[in-house]
């Protein structure tokens, strides 16, 4: 399977978990997606936010069998569910309840942030939040949270991305 990582740093051949951000959707980890389009949008967004010079997509491959292997502790979310919402909410607050080698599921990107904020403030119920989230196009993400999981990624190439 091909996976993409949007960044402003070229040639991340071996991701470094110590450089990953805290309080993200699935916790501190290295995030990828099967969507080239999503990775491109993320790369350009990060470049612009950080006023970096360039944006890149780093392409990786992973064996499909890895994602069903009992050797790894993998959490898989099939869409925006109550369980997914609570998991994302807790990770973004920094109250991690369980660690995984890898986590797969929808991206709670910036366009969803307002909905998540309304949920956090108690304005929206769980059901209303899930209903609202289902109106968005949800891209996938696969995050890697342990060095054991990172080793399953094989670097393929780096692609320069432009805003045009």
mmCIF file of N, CA and C in Angstrom, residues 13-124:
data_model
loop_
_atom_site.group_PDB
_atom_site.id
_atom_site.type_symbol
_atom_site.label_atom_id
_atom_site.label_comp_id
_atom_site.label_asym_id
_atom_site.label_seq_id
_atom_site.Cartn_x
_atom_site.Cartn_y
_atom_site.Cartn_z
ATOM 1 N N UNK A 13 13.344 9.918 5.360
ATOM 2 C CA UNK A 13 13.499 8.498 5.034
ATOM 3 C C UNK A 13 13.153 7.611 6.217
ATOM 4 N N UNK A 14 13.531 8.033 7.404
ATOM 5 C CA UNK A 14 13.215 7.292 8.628
ATOM 6 C C UNK A 14 12.591 8.278 9.612
ATOM 7 N N UNK A 15 11.254 8.291 9.737
ATOM 8 C CA UNK A 15 10.601 9.244 10.641
ATOM 9 C C UNK A 15 11.115 9.128 12.077
ATOM 10 N N UNK A 16 11.162 10.279 12.744
ATOM 11 C CA UNK A 16 11.650 10.372 14.118
ATOM 12 C C UNK A 16 10.476 10.771 15.018
ATOM 13 N N UNK A 17 10.029 9.842 15.852
ATOM 14 C CA UNK A 17 8.877 10.095 16.721
ATOM 15 C C UNK A 17 9.109 11.230 17.712
ATOM 16 N N UNK A 18 10.357 11.500 18.065
ATOM 17 C CA UNK A 18 10.640 12.574 19.022
ATOM 18 C C UNK A 18 10.323 13.947 18.422
ATOM 19 N N UNK A 19 10.226 14.034 17.099
ATOM 20 C CA UNK A 19 9.913 15.304 16.435
ATOM 21 C C UNK A 19 8.419 15.476 16.156
ATOM 22 N N UNK A 20 7.635 14.492 16.521
ATOM 23 C CA UNK A 20 6.194 14.539 16.263
ATOM 24 C C UNK A 20 5.484 15.366 17.323
ATOM 25 N N UNK A 21 4.378 15.993 16.898
ATOM 26 C CA UNK A 21 3.621 16.862 17.795
ATOM 27 C C UNK A 21 2.767 16.069 18.787
ATOM 28 N N UNK A 22 2.566 16.672 19.940
ATOM 29 C CA UNK A 22 1.685 16.125 20.972
ATOM 30 C C UNK A 22 0.247 16.547 20.659
ATOM 31 N N UNK A 23 -0.701 15.939 21.329
ATOM 32 C CA UNK A 23 -2.109 16.343 21.315
ATOM 33 C C UNK A 23 -2.688 16.426 19.905
ATOM 34 N N UNK A 24 -2.448 15.404 19.118
ATOM 35 C CA UNK A 24 -3.031 15.299 17.785
ATOM 36 C C UNK A 24 -4.132 14.241 17.814
ATOM 37 N N UNK A 25 -4.846 14.074 16.709
ATOM 38 C CA UNK A 25 -6.029 13.201 16.660
ATOM 39 C C UNK A 25 -5.841 11.846 17.342
ATOM 40 N N UNK A 26 -4.791 11.149 16.963
ATOM 41 C CA UNK A 26 -4.568 9.804 17.484
ATOM 42 C C UNK A 26 -3.383 9.760 18.440
ATOM 43 N N UNK A 27 -2.947 10.896 18.914
ATOM 44 C CA UNK A 27 -1.823 10.975 19.827
ATOM 45 C C UNK A 27 -0.529 11.270 19.095
ATOM 46 N N UNK A 28 0.533 11.409 19.852
ATOM 47 C CA UNK A 28 1.841 11.723 19.282
ATOM 48 C C UNK A 28 2.256 10.579 18.363
ATOM 49 N N UNK A 29 2.490 10.912 17.096
ATOM 50 C CA UNK A 29 2.859 9.886 16.136
ATOM 51 C C UNK A 29 3.194 10.482 14.787
ATOM 52 N N UNK A 30 3.574 9.629 13.876
ATOM 53 C CA UNK A 30 3.903 10.022 12.507
ATOM 54 C C UNK A 30 2.688 9.694 11.648
ATOM 55 N N UNK A 31 2.118 10.732 11.015
ATOM 56 C CA UNK A 31 0.843 10.603 10.318
ATOM 57 C C UNK A 31 1.022 10.500 8.808
ATOM 58 N N UNK A 32 0.275 9.564 8.221
ATOM 59 C CA UNK A 32 0.273 9.368 6.778
ATOM 60 C C UNK A 32 -1.176 9.233 6.318
ATOM 61 N N UNK A 33 -1.363 9.242 5.002
ATOM 62 C CA UNK A 33 -2.679 9.048 4.417
ATOM 63 C C UNK A 33 -2.529 8.301 3.097
ATOM 64 N N UNK A 34 -3.589 7.636 2.674
ATOM 65 C CA UNK A 34 -3.595 6.997 1.360
ATOM 66 C C UNK A 34 -3.917 8.021 0.269
ATOM 67 N N UNK A 35 -4.324 9.212 0.660
ATOM 68 C CA UNK A 35 -4.745 10.246 -0.280
ATOM 69 C C UNK A 35 -3.598 11.209 -0.607
ATOM 70 N N UNK A 36 -3.150 11.170 -1.853
ATOM 71 C CA UNK A 36 -2.126 12.108 -2.320
ATOM 72 C C UNK A 36 -2.642 13.543 -2.176
ATOM 73 N N UNK A 37 -3.924 13.734 -2.503
ATOM 74 C CA UNK A 37 -4.550 15.060 -2.413
ATOM 75 C C UNK A 37 -4.519 15.607 -0.985
ATOM 76 N N UNK A 38 -4.872 14.781 -0.019
ATOM 77 C CA UNK A 38 -4.866 15.204 1.377
ATOM 78 C C UNK A 38 -3.452 15.550 1.836
ATOM 79 N N UNK A 39 -2.483 14.713 1.472
ATOM 80 C CA UNK A 39 -1.091 14.976 1.852
ATOM 81 C C UNK A 39 -0.603 16.282 1.238
ATOM 82 N N UNK A 40 -0.991 16.552 0.012
ATOM 83 C CA UNK A 40 -0.597 17.783 -0.665
ATOM 84 C C UNK A 40 -1.185 19.003 0.046
ATOM 85 N N UNK A 41 -2.467 18.937 0.378
ATOM 86 C CA UNK A 41 -3.112 20.048 1.098
ATOM 87 C C UNK A 41 -2.429 20.302 2.439
ATOM 88 N N UNK A 42 -2.106 19.216 3.145
ATOM 89 C CA UNK A 42 -1.465 19.342 4.448
ATOM 90 C C UNK A 42 -0.071 19.949 4.308
ATOM 91 N N UNK A 43 0.679 19.501 3.306
ATOM 92 C CA UNK A 43 2.039 20.015 3.089
ATOM 93 C C UNK A 43 2.014 21.519 2.829
ATOM 94 N N UNK A 44 1.104 21.954 1.991
ATOM 95 C CA UNK A 44 1.005 23.382 1.651
ATOM 96 C C UNK A 44 0.532 24.183 2.866
ATOM 97 N N UNK A 45 -0.418 23.647 3.608
ATOM 98 C CA UNK A 45 -0.895 24.312 4.819
ATOM 99 C C UNK A 45 0.234 24.499 5.823
ATOM 100 N N UNK A 46 1.004 23.438 6.082
ATOM 101 C CA UNK A 46 2.132 23.524 7.032
ATOM 102 C C UNK A 46 3.198 24.499 6.530
ATOM 103 N N UNK A 47 3.498 24.448 5.240
ATOM 104 C CA UNK A 47 4.489 25.366 4.655
ATOM 105 C C UNK A 47 4.058 26.812 4.886
ATOM 106 N N UNK A 48 2.809 27.112 4.596
ATOM 107 C CA UNK A 48 2.311 28.480 4.741
ATOM 108 C C UNK A 48 2.245 28.919 6.204
ATOM 109 N N UNK A 49 1.792 28.035 7.087
ATOM 110 C CA UNK A 49 1.717 28.378 8.514
ATOM 111 C C UNK A 49 3.093 28.668 9.102
ATOM 112 N N UNK A 50 4.064 27.877 8.705
ATOM 113 C CA UNK A 50 5.410 27.999 9.270
ATOM 114 C C UNK A 50 6.332 28.860 8.417
ATOM 115 N N UNK A 51 5.772 29.412 7.351
ATOM 116 C CA UNK A 51 6.523 30.253 6.412
ATOM 117 C C UNK A 51 7.790 29.543 5.917
ATOM 118 N N UNK A 52 7.626 28.265 5.639
ATOM 119 C CA UNK A 52 8.726 27.461 5.099
ATOM 120 C C UNK A 52 8.884 27.773 3.610
ATOM 121 N N UNK A 53 10.008 27.404 3.083
ATOM 122 C CA UNK A 53 10.309 27.702 1.687
ATOM 123 C C UNK A 53 9.560 26.800 0.711
ATOM 124 N N UNK A 54 9.458 25.514 1.032
ATOM 125 C CA UNK A 54 8.851 24.558 0.115
ATOM 126 C C UNK A 54 7.950 23.579 0.856
ATOM 127 N N UNK A 55 7.114 22.882 0.077
ATOM 128 C CA UNK A 55 6.250 21.831 0.607
ATOM 129 C C UNK A 55 6.557 20.538 -0.145
ATOM 130 N N UNK A 56 6.454 19.431 0.574
ATOM 131 C CA UNK A 56 6.795 18.139 -0.016
ATOM 132 C C UNK A 56 5.778 17.078 0.391
ATOM 133 N N UNK A 57 5.679 16.075 -0.454
ATOM 134 C CA UNK A 57 4.984 14.847 -0.101
ATOM 135 C C UNK A 57 6.039 13.754 -0.107
ATOM 136 N N UNK A 58 6.116 13.040 1.002
ATOM 137 C CA UNK A 58 7.032 11.909 1.080
ATOM 138 C C UNK A 58 6.183 10.651 0.914
ATOM 139 N N UNK A 59 6.575 9.828 -0.060
ATOM 140 C CA UNK A 59 5.836 8.602 -0.343
ATOM 141 C C UNK A 59 6.523 7.411 0.332
ATOM 142 N N UNK A 60 5.697 6.570 0.927
ATOM 143 C CA UNK A 60 6.161 5.349 1.586
ATOM 144 C C UNK A 60 5.346 4.167 1.069
ATOM 145 N N UNK A 61 5.837 3.001 1.350
ATOM 146 C CA UNK A 61 5.076 1.775 1.120
ATOM 147 C C UNK A 61 5.067 0.974 2.408
ATOM 148 N N UNK A 62 3.990 0.229 2.582
ATOM 149 C CA UNK A 62 3.861 -0.684 3.721
ATOM 150 C C UNK A 62 3.166 -1.933 3.195
ATOM 151 N N UNK A 63 3.569 -3.081 3.689
ATOM 152 C CA UNK A 63 2.911 -4.321 3.296
ATOM 153 C C UNK A 63 1.497 -4.344 3.854
ATOM 154 N N UNK A 64 0.524 -4.691 3.020
ATOM 155 C CA UNK A 64 -0.865 -4.762 3.470
ATOM 156 C C UNK A 64 -1.027 -5.721 4.651
ATOM 157 N N UNK A 65 -0.253 -6.805 4.636
ATOM 158 C CA UNK A 65 -0.352 -7.816 5.696
ATOM 159 C C UNK A 65 0.013 -7.246 7.059
ATOM 160 N N UNK A 66 0.831 -6.207 7.090
ATOM 161 C CA UNK A 66 1.233 -5.588 8.353
ATOM 162 C C UNK A 66 0.016 -5.060 9.110
ATOM 163 N N UNK A 67 -0.957 -4.539 8.362
ATOM 164 C CA UNK A 67 -2.112 -3.900 8.986
ATOM 165 C C UNK A 67 -3.099 -4.887 9.600
ATOM 166 N N UNK A 68 -2.873 -6.169 9.382
ATOM 167 C CA UNK A 68 -3.716 -7.177 10.028
ATOM 168 C C UNK A 68 -2.883 -8.143 10.876
ATOM 169 N N UNK A 69 -1.617 -7.827 11.027
ATOM 170 C CA UNK A 69 -0.705 -8.677 11.785
ATOM 171 C C UNK A 69 -0.976 -8.575 13.283
ATOM 172 N N UNK A 70 -0.916 -9.701 13.954
ATOM 173 C CA UNK A 70 -1.092 -9.719 15.408
ATOM 174 C C UNK A 70 0.180 -9.282 16.131
ATOM 175 N N UNK A 71 1.231 -9.036 15.357
ATOM 176 C CA UNK A 71 2.497 -8.573 15.925
ATOM 177 C C UNK A 71 2.391 -7.126 16.413
ATOM 178 N N UNK A 72 1.409 -6.405 15.884
ATOM 179 C CA UNK A 72 1.234 -4.984 16.199
ATOM 180 C C UNK A 72 -0.114 -4.745 16.857
ATOM 181 N N UNK A 73 -0.129 -3.773 17.759
ATOM 182 C CA UNK A 73 -1.388 -3.357 18.378
ATOM 183 C C UNK A 73 -1.940 -2.229 17.510
ATOM 184 N N UNK A 74 -3.011 -2.530 16.775
ATOM 185 C CA UNK A 74 -3.559 -1.593 15.794
ATOM 186 C C UNK A 74 -5.014 -1.291 16.133
ATOM 187 N N UNK A 75 -5.342 -0.001 16.133
ATOM 188 C CA UNK A 75 -6.721 0.442 16.346
ATOM 189 C C UNK A 75 -7.240 0.949 15.007
ATOM 190 N N UNK A 76 -8.413 0.471 14.620
ATOM 191 C CA UNK A 76 -9.006 0.870 13.342
ATOM 192 C C UNK A 76 -10.400 1.438 13.594
ATOM 193 N N UNK A 77 -10.621 2.660 13.126
ATOM 194 C CA UNK A 77 -11.935 3.297 13.216
ATOM 195 C C UNK A 77 -12.567 3.309 11.831
ATOM 196 N N UNK A 78 -13.790 2.799 11.742
ATOM 197 C CA UNK A 78 -14.526 2.804 10.469
ATOM 198 C C UNK A 78 -15.465 3.999 10.427
ATOM 199 N N UNK A 79 -14.902 5.176 10.178
ATOM 200 C CA UNK A 79 -15.711 6.375 10.084
ATOM 201 C C UNK A 79 -15.795 7.153 11.386
ATOM 202 N N UNK A 80 -16.564 8.234 11.318
ATOM 203 C CA UNK A 80 -16.747 9.113 12.478
ATOM 204 C C UNK A 80 -17.803 8.491 13.387
ATOM 205 N N UNK A 81 -17.337 7.744 14.372
ATOM 206 C CA UNK A 81 -18.221 7.079 15.319
ATOM 207 C C UNK A 81 -18.059 7.722 16.698
ATOM 208 N N UNK A 82 -18.920 7.322 17.618
ATOM 209 C CA UNK A 82 -18.812 7.814 18.992
ATOM 210 C C UNK A 82 -17.440 7.466 19.561
ATOM 211 N N UNK A 83 -16.980 6.229 19.349
ATOM 212 C CA UNK A 83 -15.678 5.799 19.864
ATOM 213 C C UNK A 83 -14.539 6.639 19.261
ATOM 214 N N UNK A 84 -14.611 6.894 17.953
ATOM 215 C CA UNK A 84 -13.600 7.715 17.272
ATOM 216 C C UNK A 84 -13.585 9.129 17.855
ATOM 217 N N UNK A 85 -14.780 9.720 18.033
ATOM 218 C CA UNK A 85 -14.890 11.079 18.559
ATOM 219 C C UNK A 85 -14.256 11.174 19.952
ATOM 220 N N UNK A 86 -14.558 10.237 20.820
ATOM 221 C CA UNK A 86 -13.988 10.247 22.167
ATOM 222 C C UNK A 86 -12.464 10.069 22.127
ATOM 223 N N UNK A 87 -11.995 9.191 21.254
ATOM 224 C CA UNK A 87 -10.558 8.942 21.123
ATOM 225 C C UNK A 87 -9.836 10.204 20.667
ATOM 226 N N UNK A 88 -10.359 10.853 19.615
ATOM 227 C CA UNK A 88 -9.765 12.094 19.100
ATOM 228 C C UNK A 88 -9.824 13.184 20.165
ATOM 229 N N UNK A 89 -10.967 13.340 20.788
ATOM 230 C CA UNK A 89 -11.163 14.361 21.819
ATOM 231 C C UNK A 89 -10.160 14.174 22.963
ATOM 232 N N UNK A 90 -10.013 12.948 23.439
ATOM 233 C CA UNK A 90 -9.082 12.677 24.545
ATOM 234 C C UNK A 90 -7.630 12.902 24.131
ATOM 235 N N UNK A 91 -7.272 12.493 22.933
ATOM 236 C CA UNK A 91 -5.895 12.703 22.471
ATOM 237 C C UNK A 91 -5.586 14.185 22.308
ATOM 238 N N UNK A 92 -6.537 14.935 21.791
ATOM 239 C CA UNK A 92 -6.303 16.371 21.617
ATOM 240 C C UNK A 92 -6.198 17.094 22.961
ATOM 241 N N UNK A 93 -6.837 16.555 23.990
ATOM 242 C CA UNK A 93 -6.714 17.112 25.345
ATOM 243 C C UNK A 93 -5.447 16.621 26.032
ATOM 244 N N UNK A 94 -4.850 15.569 25.501
ATOM 245 C CA UNK A 94 -3.654 14.999 26.109
ATOM 246 C C UNK A 94 -3.954 13.954 27.160
ATOM 247 N N UNK A 95 -5.189 13.470 27.199
ATOM 248 C CA UNK A 95 -5.565 12.447 28.163
ATOM 249 C C UNK A 95 -5.651 11.087 27.459
ATOM 250 N N UNK A 96 -4.496 10.581 27.080
ATOM 251 C CA UNK A 96 -4.420 9.308 26.368
ATOM 252 C C UNK A 96 -4.751 8.175 27.321
ATOM 253 N N UNK A 97 -5.626 7.284 26.888
ATOM 254 C CA UNK A 97 -6.019 6.173 27.751
ATOM 255 C C UNK A 97 -5.366 4.861 27.331
ATOM 256 N N UNK A 98 -4.976 4.744 26.064
ATOM 257 C CA UNK A 98 -4.374 3.505 25.593
ATOM 258 C C UNK A 98 -3.433 3.797 24.430
ATOM 259 N N UNK A 99 -2.285 3.119 24.426
ATOM 260 C CA UNK A 99 -1.292 3.291 23.366
ATOM 261 C C UNK A 99 -1.423 2.183 22.320
ATOM 262 N N UNK A 100 -1.211 2.561 21.086
ATOM 263 C CA UNK A 100 -1.231 1.620 19.966
ATOM 264 C C UNK A 100 0.037 1.803 19.145
ATOM 265 N N UNK A 101 0.417 0.740 18.420
ATOM 266 C CA UNK A 101 1.513 0.861 17.463
ATOM 267 C C UNK A 101 1.064 1.710 16.281
ATOM 268 N N UNK A 102 -0.162 1.457 15.826
ATOM 269 C CA UNK A 102 -0.727 2.182 14.685
ATOM 270 C C UNK A 102 -2.208 2.438 14.933
ATOM 271 N N UNK A 103 -2.697 3.545 14.363
ATOM 272 C CA UNK A 103 -4.120 3.870 14.442
ATOM 273 C C UNK A 103 -4.565 4.301 13.043
ATOM 274 N N UNK A 104 -5.712 3.756 12.617
ATOM 275 C CA UNK A 104 -6.279 4.083 11.304
ATOM 276 C C UNK A 104 -7.678 4.656 11.495
ATOM 277 N N UNK A 105 -8.005 5.690 10.701
ATOM 278 C CA UNK A 105 -9.343 6.248 10.776
ATOM 279 C C UNK A 105 -9.412 7.606 10.115
ATOM 280 N N UNK A 106 -10.553 8.279 10.220
ATOM 281 C CA UNK A 106 -10.742 9.580 9.573
ATOM 282 C C UNK A 106 -9.879 10.683 10.187
ATOM 283 N N UNK A 107 -9.588 11.684 9.358
ATOM 284 C CA UNK A 107 -8.850 12.872 9.781
ATOM 285 C C UNK A 107 -9.842 13.872 10.357
ATOM 286 N N UNK A 108 -9.539 14.389 11.528
ATOM 287 C CA UNK A 108 -10.319 15.494 12.085
ATOM 288 C C UNK A 108 -9.552 16.771 11.757
ATOM 289 N N UNK A 109 -9.643 17.206 10.496
ATOM 290 C CA UNK A 109 -8.833 18.343 10.044
ATOM 291 C C UNK A 109 -9.445 19.682 10.451
ATOM 292 N N UNK A 110 -8.817 20.770 10.019
ATOM 293 C CA UNK A 110 -9.235 22.110 10.443
ATOM 294 C C UNK A 110 -10.687 22.437 10.093
ATOM 295 N N UNK A 111 -11.201 21.890 8.993
ATOM 296 C CA UNK A 111 -12.587 22.189 8.637
ATOM 297 C C UNK A 111 -13.561 21.566 9.642
ATOM 298 N N UNK A 112 -13.117 20.572 10.378
ATOM 299 C CA UNK A 112 -13.960 19.935 11.385
ATOM 300 C C UNK A 112 -13.771 20.538 12.770
ATOM 301 N N UNK A 113 -12.771 21.386 12.916
ATOM 302 C CA UNK A 113 -12.397 21.901 14.229
ATOM 303 C C UNK A 113 -13.549 22.619 14.923
ATOM 304 N N UNK A 114 -14.315 23.409 14.191
ATOM 305 C CA UNK A 114 -15.429 24.151 14.797
ATOM 306 C C UNK A 114 -16.453 23.189 15.394
ATOM 307 N N UNK A 115 -16.734 22.106 14.687
ATOM 308 C CA UNK A 115 -17.674 21.106 15.196
ATOM 309 C C UNK A 115 -17.132 20.453 16.455
ATOM 310 N N UNK A 116 -15.847 20.092 16.438
ATOM 311 C CA UNK A 116 -15.232 19.469 17.622
ATOM 312 C C UNK A 116 -15.204 20.433 18.805
ATOM 313 N N UNK A 117 -14.988 21.704 18.521
ATOM 314 C CA UNK A 117 -14.980 22.712 19.578
ATOM 315 C C UNK A 117 -16.363 22.841 20.217
ATOM 316 N N UNK A 118 -17.417 22.816 19.387
ATOM 317 C CA UNK A 118 -18.784 22.880 19.915
ATOM 318 C C UNK A 118 -19.093 21.659 20.786
ATOM 319 N N UNK A 119 -18.573 20.508 20.396
ATOM 320 C CA UNK A 119 -18.736 19.301 21.204
ATOM 321 C C UNK A 119 -18.002 19.461 22.535
ATOM 322 N N UNK A 120 -16.762 19.923 22.462
ATOM 323 C CA UNK A 120 -15.946 20.106 23.666
ATOM 324 C C UNK A 120 -16.603 21.068 24.650
ATOM 325 N N UNK A 121 -17.263 22.108 24.119
ATOM 326 C CA UNK A 121 -17.908 23.110 24.967
ATOM 327 C C UNK A 121 -19.276 22.657 25.471
ATOM 328 N N UNK A 122 -19.728 21.479 25.026
ATOM 329 C CA UNK A 122 -21.010 20.956 25.468
ATOM 330 C C UNK A 122 -22.196 21.504 24.700
ATOM 331 N N UNK A 123 -21.942 22.247 23.635
ATOM 332 C CA UNK A 123 -23.025 22.806 22.827
ATOM 333 C C UNK A 123 -23.689 21.708 21.999
ATOM 334 N N UNK A 124 -22.870 20.799 21.449
ATOM 335 C CA UNK A 124 -23.392 19.681 20.667
ATOM 336 C C UNK A 124 -23.287 18.392 21.466
#
